[in-house]
PDB file of C-alpha atoms in Angstrom:
ATOM      1  CA  UNK A   1     -57.636  -7.412 -15.367  1.00  0.00           C
ATOM      2  CA  UNK A   2     -59.163 -10.837 -16.258  1.00  0.00           C
ATOM      3  CA  UNK A   3     -58.279 -13.928 -13.989  1.00  0.00           C
ATOM      4  CA  UNK A   4     -55.704 -15.297 -16.339  1.00  0.00           C
ATOM      5  CA  UNK A   5     -53.709 -12.074 -16.428  1.00  0.00           C
ATOM      6  CA  UNK A   6     -54.048 -11.682 -12.645  1.00  0.00           C
ATOM      7  CA  UNK A   7     -52.674 -15.583 -12.249  1.00  0.00           C
ATOM      8  CA  UNK A   8     -49.688 -14.600 -14.760  1.00  0.00           C
ATOM      9  CA  UNK A   9     -48.832 -11.696 -12.684  1.00  0.00           C
ATOM     10  CA  UNK A  10     -49.052 -13.198  -9.452  1.00  0.00           C
ATOM     11  CA  UNK A  11     -46.814 -16.071 -10.786  1.00  0.00           C
ATOM     12  CA  UNK A  12     -44.282 -13.846 -12.299  1.00  0.00           C
ATOM     13  CA  UNK A  13     -44.007 -11.711  -8.952  1.00  0.00           C
ATOM     14  CA  UNK A  14     -43.573 -15.060  -6.958  1.00  0.00           C
ATOM     15  CA  UNK A  15     -40.699 -16.233  -9.218  1.00  0.00           C
ATOM     16  CA  UNK A  16     -39.004 -12.928  -9.154  1.00  0.00           C
ATOM     17  CA  UNK A  17     -39.572 -12.751  -5.135  1.00  0.00           C
ATOM     18  CA  UNK A  18     -37.971 -16.237  -4.840  1.00  0.00           C
ATOM     19  CA  UNK A  19     -35.113 -15.192  -7.264  1.00  0.00           C
ATOM     20  CA  UNK A  20     -34.187 -11.908  -5.155  1.00  0.00           C
ATOM     21  CA  UNK A  21     -34.381 -14.267  -1.929  1.00  0.00           C
ATOM     22  CA  UNK A  22     -32.059 -16.758  -3.268  1.00  0.00           C
ATOM     23  CA  UNK A  23     -29.554 -13.816  -4.560  1.00  0.00           C
ATOM     24  CA  UNK A  24     -29.699 -12.260  -1.048  1.00  0.00           C
ATOM     25  CA  UNK A  25     -29.347 -15.547   0.757  1.00  0.00           C
ATOM     26  CA  UNK A  26     -26.112 -16.081  -1.601  1.00  0.00           C
ATOM     27  CA  UNK A  27     -24.851 -12.507  -0.955  1.00  0.00           C
ATOM     28  CA  UNK A  28     -25.139 -13.148   2.728  1.00  0.00           C
ATOM     29  CA  UNK A  29     -23.334 -16.493   2.324  1.00  0.00           C
ATOM     30  CA  UNK A  30     -20.399 -14.871   0.325  1.00  0.00           C
ATOM     31  CA  UNK A  31     -19.913 -12.238   2.746  1.00  0.00           C
ATOM     32  CA  UNK A  32     -19.930 -14.116   5.840  1.00  0.00           C
ATOM     33  CA  UNK A  33     -16.624 -15.598   5.637  1.00  0.00           C
ATOM     34  CA  UNK A  34     -13.331 -13.959   6.969  1.00  0.00           C
ATOM     35  CA  UNK A  35     -11.414 -13.188   4.047  1.00  0.00           C
ATOM     36  CA  UNK A  36      -8.328 -11.778   2.586  1.00  0.00           C
ATOM     37  CA  UNK A  37      -8.027  -8.889   0.129  1.00  0.00           C
ATOM     38  CA  UNK A  38      -4.276  -8.385  -0.851  1.00  0.00           C
ATOM     39  CA  UNK A  39      -2.871  -5.495  -2.418  1.00  0.00           C
ATOM     40  CA  UNK A  40      -0.306  -7.590  -4.363  1.00  0.00           C
ATOM     41  CA  UNK A  41       0.671 -11.320  -4.460  1.00  0.00           C
ATOM     42  CA  UNK A  42       3.989 -11.405  -6.113  1.00  0.00           C
ATOM     43  CA  UNK A  43       6.699 -13.640  -4.674  1.00  0.00           C
ATOM     44  CA  UNK A  44       9.324 -12.180  -2.460  1.00  0.00           C
ATOM     45  CA  UNK A  45       7.451  -8.796  -2.086  1.00  0.00           C
ATOM     46  CA  UNK A  46       5.680  -6.879   0.693  1.00  0.00           C
ATOM     47  CA  UNK A  47       2.014  -6.967   0.583  1.00  0.00           C
ATOM     48  CA  UNK A  48      -0.797  -5.475   2.627  1.00  0.00           C
ATOM     49  CA  UNK A  49      -3.094  -8.318   3.727  1.00  0.00           C
ATOM     50  CA  UNK A  50      -6.792  -6.876   4.645  1.00  0.00           C
ATOM     51  CA  UNK A  51      -8.940  -9.269   6.662  1.00  0.00           C
ATOM     52  CA  UNK A  52     -12.479  -8.546   6.329  1.00  0.00           C
ATOM     53  CA  UNK A  53     -14.339  -9.330   9.796  1.00  0.00           C
ATOM     54  CA  UNK A  54     -17.877 -10.360   8.817  1.00  0.00           C
ATOM     55  CA  UNK A  55     -21.027 -10.440  10.859  1.00  0.00           C
ATOM     56  CA  UNK A  56     -20.519 -12.315  14.397  1.00  0.00           C
ATOM     57  CA  UNK A  57     -21.495 -15.641  15.403  1.00  0.00           C
ATOM     58  CA  UNK A  58     -25.238 -15.798  14.288  1.00  0.00           C
ATOM     59  CA  UNK A  59     -26.379 -12.498  16.156  1.00  0.00           C
ATOM     60  CA  UNK A  60     -23.484 -12.344  18.710  1.00  0.00           C
ATOM     61  CA  UNK A  61     -20.825  -9.404  18.256  1.00  0.00           C
ATOM     62  CA  UNK A  62     -17.055 -10.232  17.621  1.00  0.00           C
ATOM     63  CA  UNK A  63     -14.868  -9.690  20.485  1.00  0.00           C
ATOM     64  CA  UNK A  64     -11.565 -11.198  19.301  1.00  0.00           C
ATOM     65  CA  UNK A  65      -9.834 -12.310  15.932  1.00  0.00           C
ATOM     66  CA  UNK A  66      -6.624 -14.774  16.318  1.00  0.00           C
ATOM     67  CA  UNK A  67      -4.906 -14.836  13.043  1.00  0.00           C
ATOM     68  CA  UNK A  68      -2.379 -17.782  12.486  1.00  0.00           C
ATOM     69  CA  UNK A  69       0.546 -17.185  10.371  1.00  0.00           C
ATOM     70  CA  UNK A  70       1.499 -19.737   7.884  1.00  0.00           C
ATOM     71  CA  UNK A  71       4.877 -21.515   8.762  1.00  0.00           C
ATOM     72  CA  UNK A  72       6.321 -19.713   5.403  1.00  0.00           C
ATOM     73  CA  UNK A  73       6.091 -16.290   7.255  1.00  0.00           C
ATOM     74  CA  UNK A  74       8.321 -15.508  10.030  1.00  0.00           C
ATOM     75  CA  UNK A  75       6.866 -11.824  10.938  1.00  0.00           C
ATOM     76  CA  UNK A  76       3.837  -9.650  10.363  1.00  0.00           C
ATOM     77  CA  UNK A  77       3.465  -6.201  11.117  1.00  0.00           C
ATOM     78  CA  UNK A  78      -0.194  -5.226  12.169  1.00  0.00           C
ATOM     79  CA  UNK A  79      -1.857  -2.016  11.429  1.00  0.00           C
ATOM     80  CA  UNK A  80      -3.322   0.072  14.061  1.00  0.00           C
ATOM     81  CA  UNK A  81      -7.177  -0.102  14.230  1.00  0.00           C
ATOM     82  CA  UNK A  82      -8.843   2.398  16.852  1.00  0.00           C
ATOM     83  CA  UNK A  83     -11.436  -0.228  17.563  1.00  0.00           C
ATOM     84  CA  UNK A  84      -9.176  -3.071  18.427  1.00  0.00           C
ATOM     85  CA  UNK A  85      -6.162  -3.517  20.591  1.00  0.00           C
ATOM     86  CA  UNK A  86      -3.484  -6.016  18.909  1.00  0.00           C
ATOM     87  CA  UNK A  87      -0.604  -8.182  20.116  1.00  0.00           C
ATOM     88  CA  UNK A  88       2.014 -10.492  18.529  1.00  0.00           C
ATOM     89  CA  UNK A  89       2.421 -13.923  19.833  1.00  0.00           C
ATOM     90  CA  UNK A  90       5.662 -15.300  19.232  1.00  0.00           C
ATOM     91  CA  UNK A  91       6.746 -19.123  19.029  1.00  0.00           C
ATOM     92  CA  UNK A  92      10.185 -20.821  19.653  1.00  0.00           C
ATOM     93  CA  UNK A  93      11.118 -22.787  16.825  1.00  0.00           C
ATOM     94  CA  UNK A  94      12.208 -26.699  17.429  1.00  0.00           C
ATOM     95  CA  UNK A  95      15.457 -25.551  15.511  1.00  0.00           C
ATOM     96  CA  UNK A  96      17.038 -22.598  14.134  1.00  0.00           C
ATOM     97  CA  UNK A  97      15.784 -21.259  10.688  1.00  0.00           C
ATOM     98  CA  UNK A  98      18.116 -19.788   8.209  1.00  0.00           C
ATOM     99  CA  UNK A  99      16.719 -16.961   6.328  1.00  0.00           C
ATOM    100  CA  UNK A 100      17.292 -15.853   2.681  1.00  0.00           C
ATOM    101  CA  UNK A 101      19.947 -13.286   3.989  1.00  0.00           C
ATOM    102  CA  UNK A 102      21.930 -15.662   5.714  1.00  0.00           C
ATOM    103  CA  UNK A 103      20.881 -15.015   9.058  1.00  0.00           C
ATOM    104  CA  UNK A 104      19.118 -17.410  11.401  1.00  0.00           C
ATOM    105  CA  UNK A 105      16.109 -17.242  13.916  1.00  0.00           C
ATOM    106  CA  UNK A 106      15.124 -19.114  16.715  1.00  0.00           C
ATOM    107  CA  UNK A 107      11.787 -17.461  17.178  1.00  0.00           C
ATOM    108  CA  UNK A 108       8.911 -16.222  14.864  1.00  0.00           C
ATOM    109  CA  UNK A 109       5.510 -14.440  15.130  1.00  0.00           C
ATOM    110  CA  UNK A 110       2.985 -17.045  14.846  1.00  0.00           C
ATOM    111  CA  UNK A 111      -0.128 -15.343  15.670  1.00  0.00           C
ATOM    112  CA  UNK A 112      -1.716 -11.694  15.489  1.00  0.00           C
ATOM    113  CA  UNK A 113      -4.663 -11.177  18.005  1.00  0.00           C
ATOM    114  CA  UNK A 114      -6.866  -8.416  17.673  1.00  0.00           C
ATOM    115  CA  UNK A 115      -9.120  -7.787  20.516  1.00  0.00           C
ATOM    116  CA  UNK A 116     -12.271  -5.432  20.019  1.00  0.00           C
ATOM    117  CA  UNK A 117     -12.697  -2.510  22.593  1.00  0.00           C
ATOM    118  CA  UNK A 118     -16.293  -3.061  22.233  1.00  0.00           C
ATOM    119  CA  UNK A 119     -18.009  -6.015  20.495  1.00  0.00           C
ATOM    120  CA  UNK A 120     -18.291  -5.414  16.699  1.00  0.00           C
ATOM    121  CA  UNK A 121     -22.108  -5.225  16.190  1.00  0.00           C
ATOM    122  CA  UNK A 122     -23.170  -8.453  14.035  1.00  0.00           C
ATOM    123  CA  UNK A 123     -24.787  -6.283  11.543  1.00  0.00           C
ATOM    124  CA  UNK A 124     -21.528  -4.174  10.843  1.00  0.00           C
ATOM    125  CA  UNK A 125     -18.182  -5.134   9.247  1.00  0.00           C
ATOM    126  CA  UNK A 126     -14.558  -4.087   9.947  1.00  0.00           C
ATOM    127  CA  UNK A 127     -11.067  -4.496   8.376  1.00  0.00           C
ATOM    128  CA  UNK A 128      -7.738  -5.501   9.946  1.00  0.00           C
ATOM    129  CA  UNK A 129      -4.486  -4.981   7.999  1.00  0.00           C
ATOM    130  CA  UNK A 130      -1.154  -6.911   8.213  1.00  0.00           C
ATOM    131  CA  UNK A 131       2.161  -6.028   6.381  1.00  0.00           C
ATOM    132  CA  UNK A 132       4.213  -9.381   5.362  1.00  0.00           C
ATOM    133  CA  UNK A 133       6.939 -10.218   3.224  1.00  0.00           C
ATOM    134  CA  UNK A 134       5.634 -12.922   0.890  1.00  0.00           C
ATOM    135  CA  UNK A 135       7.906 -15.801   0.268  1.00  0.00           C
ATOM    136  CA  UNK A 136       9.744 -16.324  -2.906  1.00  0.00           C
ATOM    137  CA  UNK A 137       7.745 -19.408  -3.703  1.00  0.00           C
ATOM    138  CA  UNK A 138       5.536 -18.842  -6.606  1.00  0.00           C
ATOM    139  CA  UNK A 139       2.679 -21.085  -6.867  1.00  0.00           C
ATOM    140  CA  UNK A 140       2.301 -21.599  -3.249  1.00  0.00           C
ATOM    141  CA  UNK A 141      -0.961 -20.822  -1.592  1.00  0.00           C
ATOM    142  CA  UNK A 142      -0.668 -19.261   1.938  1.00  0.00           C
ATOM    143  CA  UNK A 143      -3.475 -20.249   4.471  1.00  0.00           C
ATOM    144  CA  UNK A 144      -4.172 -17.920   7.659  1.00  0.00           C
ATOM    145  CA  UNK A 145      -6.376 -20.138  10.124  1.00  0.00           C
ATOM    146  CA  UNK A 146      -8.548 -17.619  11.968  1.00  0.00           C
ATOM    147  CA  UNK A 147     -10.431 -17.844  14.989  1.00  0.00           C
ATOM    148  CA  UNK A 148     -13.372 -15.546  15.583  1.00  0.00           C
ATOM    149  CA  UNK A 149     -14.563 -15.243  19.172  1.00  0.00           C
ATOM    150  CA  UNK A 150     -18.038 -13.756  20.096  1.00  0.00           C
ATOM    151  CA  UNK A 151     -19.810 -12.671  22.970  1.00  0.00           C
ATOM    152  CA  UNK A 152     -21.557 -15.966  22.603  1.00  0.00           C
ATOM    153  CA  UNK A 153     -19.868 -18.725  20.649  1.00  0.00           C
ATOM    154  CA  UNK A 154     -17.113 -18.784  18.109  1.00  0.00           C
ATOM    155  CA  UNK A 155     -16.259 -19.794  14.477  1.00  0.00           C
ATOM    156  CA  UNK A 156     -12.960 -21.390  13.610  1.00  0.00           C
ATOM    157  CA  UNK A 157     -12.068 -20.362  10.201  1.00  0.00           C
ATOM    158  CA  UNK A 158      -9.500 -23.031   9.647  1.00  0.00           C
ATOM    159  CA  UNK A 159     -10.629 -25.448   6.860  1.00  0.00           C
ATOM    160  CA  UNK A 160      -8.115 -26.032   4.124  1.00  0.00           C
ATOM    161  CA  UNK A 161      -9.149 -27.762   0.892  1.00  0.00           C
ATOM    162  CA  UNK A 162      -7.747 -31.059   0.038  1.00  0.00           C
ATOM    163  CA  UNK A 163      -6.070 -31.611  -3.502  1.00  0.00           C
ATOM    164  CA  UNK A 164      -8.841 -31.294  -6.193  1.00  0.00           C
ATOM    165  CA  UNK A 165     -11.491 -30.003  -3.761  1.00  0.00           C
ATOM    166  CA  UNK A 166     -13.383 -26.963  -4.517  1.00  0.00           C
ATOM    167  CA  UNK A 167     -12.605 -24.225  -1.654  1.00  0.00           C
ATOM    168  CA  UNK A 168     -16.327 -22.856  -1.892  1.00  0.00           C
ATOM    169  CA  UNK A 169     -17.557 -26.153  -0.735  1.00  0.00           C
ATOM    170  CA  UNK A 170     -16.092 -25.643   2.786  1.00  0.00           C
ATOM    171  CA  UNK A 171     -18.230 -24.541   5.505  1.00  0.00           C
ATOM    172  CA  UNK A 172     -15.450 -22.381   7.338  1.00  0.00           C
ATOM    173  CA  UNK A 173     -12.790 -22.018   5.035  1.00  0.00           C
ATOM    174  CA  UNK A 174      -9.404 -20.540   6.183  1.00  0.00           C
ATOM    175  CA  UNK A 175      -8.238 -17.069   4.652  1.00  0.00           C
ATOM    176  CA  UNK A 176      -5.789 -17.716   1.789  1.00  0.00           C
ATOM    177  CA  UNK A 177      -3.229 -16.001  -0.665  1.00  0.00           C
ATOM    178  CA  UNK A 178      -1.755 -17.557  -3.762  1.00  0.00           C
ATOM    179  CA  UNK A 179       1.611 -16.378  -4.434  1.00  0.00           C
ATOM    180  CA  UNK A 180       2.358 -15.458  -7.837  1.00  0.00           C
ATOM    181  CA  UNK A 181       5.440 -15.043  -9.902  1.00  0.00           C
ATOM    182  CA  UNK A 182       6.892 -11.914 -10.612  1.00  0.00           C
ATOM    183  CA  UNK A 183       6.242  -9.971 -14.067  1.00  0.00           C
ATOM    184  CA  UNK A 184       9.340 -10.247 -15.895  1.00  0.00           C
ATOM    185  CA  UNK A 185       7.982  -7.999 -18.585  1.00  0.00           C
ATOM    186  CA  UNK A 186       6.947  -5.340 -15.855  1.00  0.00           C
ATOM    187  CA  UNK A 187      10.439  -5.470 -14.563  1.00  0.00           C
ATOM    188  CA  UNK A 188      12.343  -5.095 -17.842  1.00  0.00           C
ATOM    189  CA  UNK A 189      10.021  -2.058 -18.392  1.00  0.00           C
ATOM    190  CA  UNK A 190      10.674  -0.384 -15.229  1.00  0.00           C
ATOM    191  CA  UNK A 191      14.386  -0.976 -15.874  1.00  0.00           C
ATOM    192  CA  UNK A 192      14.338   0.680 -19.294  1.00  0.00           C
ATOM    193  CA  UNK A 193      12.461   3.739 -17.742  1.00  0.00           C
ATOM    194  CA  UNK A 194      15.238   4.014 -15.165  1.00  0.00           C
ATOM    195  CA  UNK A 195      17.964   3.770 -17.900  1.00  0.00           C
ATOM    196  CA  UNK A 196      16.002   6.459 -20.035  1.00  0.00           C
ATOM    197  CA  UNK A 197      15.608   8.790 -17.109  1.00  0.00           C
ATOM    198  CA  UNK A 198      19.453   8.353 -16.499  1.00  0.00           C
ATOM    199  CA  UNK A 199      20.302   9.107 -20.108  1.00  0.00           C
ATOM    200  CA  UNK A 200      18.227  12.254 -19.998  1.00  0.00           C
ATOM    201  CA  UNK A 201      19.877  13.492 -17.042  1.00  0.00           C
ATOM    202  CA  UNK A 202      23.172  12.555 -18.480  1.00  0.00           C
ATOM    203  CA  UNK A 203      22.467  14.599 -21.393  1.00  0.00           C
ATOM    204  CA  UNK A 204      21.327  17.618 -19.239  1.00  0.00           C
ATOM    205  CA  UNK A 205      24.475  17.677 -17.502  1.00  0.00           C
ATOM    206  CA  UNK A 206      26.791  17.336 -20.293  1.00  0.00           C
ATOM    207  CA  UNK A 207      25.500  20.111 -22.760  1.00  0.00           C
ATOM    208  CA  UNK A 208      22.102  21.485 -22.239  1.00  0.00           C
ATOM    209  CA  UNK A 209      22.893  23.401 -19.137  1.00  0.00           C
ATOM    210  CA  UNK A 210      25.423  25.547 -21.022  1.00  0.00           C
ATOM    211  CA  UNK A 211      22.992  26.001 -23.773  1.00  0.00           C
ATOM    212  CA  UNK A 212      20.332  27.127 -21.199  1.00  0.00           C
ATOM    213  CA  UNK A 213      22.833  29.660 -19.881  1.00  0.00           C
ATOM    214  CA  UNK A 214      23.646  30.784 -23.298  1.00  0.00           C
ATOM    215  CA  UNK A 215      19.852  31.311 -24.249  1.00  0.00           C
ATOM    216  CA  UNK A 216      19.426  33.096 -20.880  1.00  0.00           C
ATOM    217  CA  UNK A 217      22.273  35.858 -21.779  1.00  0.00           C
ATOM    218  CA  UNK A 218      21.033  36.378 -25.155  1.00  0.00           C
ATOM    219  CA  UNK A 219      17.310  36.803 -23.979  1.00  0.00           C
ATOM    220  CA  UNK A 220      18.454  39.321 -21.506  1.00  0.00           C
ATOM    221  CA  UNK A 221      20.743  41.164 -24.216  1.00  0.00           C
ATOM    222  CA  UNK A 222      17.672  41.484 -26.509  1.00  0.00           C
ATOM    223  CA  UNK A 223      15.525  42.875 -23.790  1.00  0.00           C
ATOM    224  CA  UNK A 224      18.322  45.630 -23.185  1.00  0.00           C
ATOM    225  CA  UNK A 225      18.321  46.329 -26.972  1.00  0.00           C
ATOM    226  CA  UNK A 226      14.595  46.586 -27.007  1.00  0.00           C
ATOM    227  CA  UNK A 227      14.198  48.842 -24.164  1.00  0.00           C
ATOM    228  CA  UNK A 228      16.827  51.379 -25.406  1.00  0.00           C
ATOM    229  CA  UNK A 229      14.946  51.405 -28.856  1.00  0.00           C
ATOM    230  CA  UNK A 230      11.744  52.292 -27.096  1.00  0.00           C
ATOM    231  CA  UNK A 231      13.221  55.191 -24.951  1.00  0.00           C
ATOM    232  CA  UNK A 232      15.122  56.499 -28.217  1.00  0.00           C
ATOM    233  CA  UNK A 233      11.511  56.463 -29.920  1.00  0.00           C
ATOM    234  CA  UNK A 234       9.856  58.186 -26.964  1.00  0.00           C
ATOM    235  CA  UNK A 235      12.506  61.074 -26.792  1.00  0.00           C
ATOM    236  CA  UNK A 236      12.100  61.658 -30.644  1.00  0.00           C
ATOM    237  CA  UNK A 237       8.318  62.083 -30.450  1.00  0.00           C
ATOM    238  CA  UNK A 238       8.508  64.329 -27.451  1.00  0.00           C
ATOM    239  CA  UNK A 239      11.232  66.617 -29.543  1.00  0.00           C
ATOM    240  CA  UNK A 240       8.614  66.809 -32.294  1.00  0.00           C
ATOM    241  CA  UNK A 241       5.452  67.795 -30.472  1.00  0.00           C
ATOM    242  CA  UNK A 242       7.490  70.518 -28.981  1.00  0.00           C
TER     243      UNK A 242
END
């Protein structure tokens, strides 16, 4: 290989290596945040919110995660994780809050606190799941400021973007969920499917049951006649052979 070819090869290798390093740095940064992965976001529905616990504070293992619930939520049901203990923290409201069903509450669950039974290795991840009832406010973004405590240090994932600000520009953004409107088309399709099922059941109850019994009786009668004919032919054959 001549010197010119060698220089081109080394240059290409350096560029590829630099690009790979930047990509890895970007992936590391993207996976560093405490994030939420909702199974659904429809307004006025129940959703499972999975909080991804990233690496610890630099090289220190995570010991506790305190999740603050937004004011729009009154409660959350934490899922048991064998690696953590969990508790609810309640808050007394300054004044009673009236719910959609007409009842009123004077307290709400304000925090869910997960404490690690053993520090989470900074090179590993874990998932913590909450079941919540999303409010009937389509277009609203719910923020869950989360404090991550480590063996040494802590990170407060609590930054909320201002109007027009890019959330990706924040250093420690709060996990969030954007509540979406219910899909009317899906609801209508579900209703149509339910009606069709009910109509089919109605038809079965009205006439098909009687037809089924009639077919069964006819089939049994045919089976009896066929058996009689078989035995008559067998008797005739035996007589001839004698």
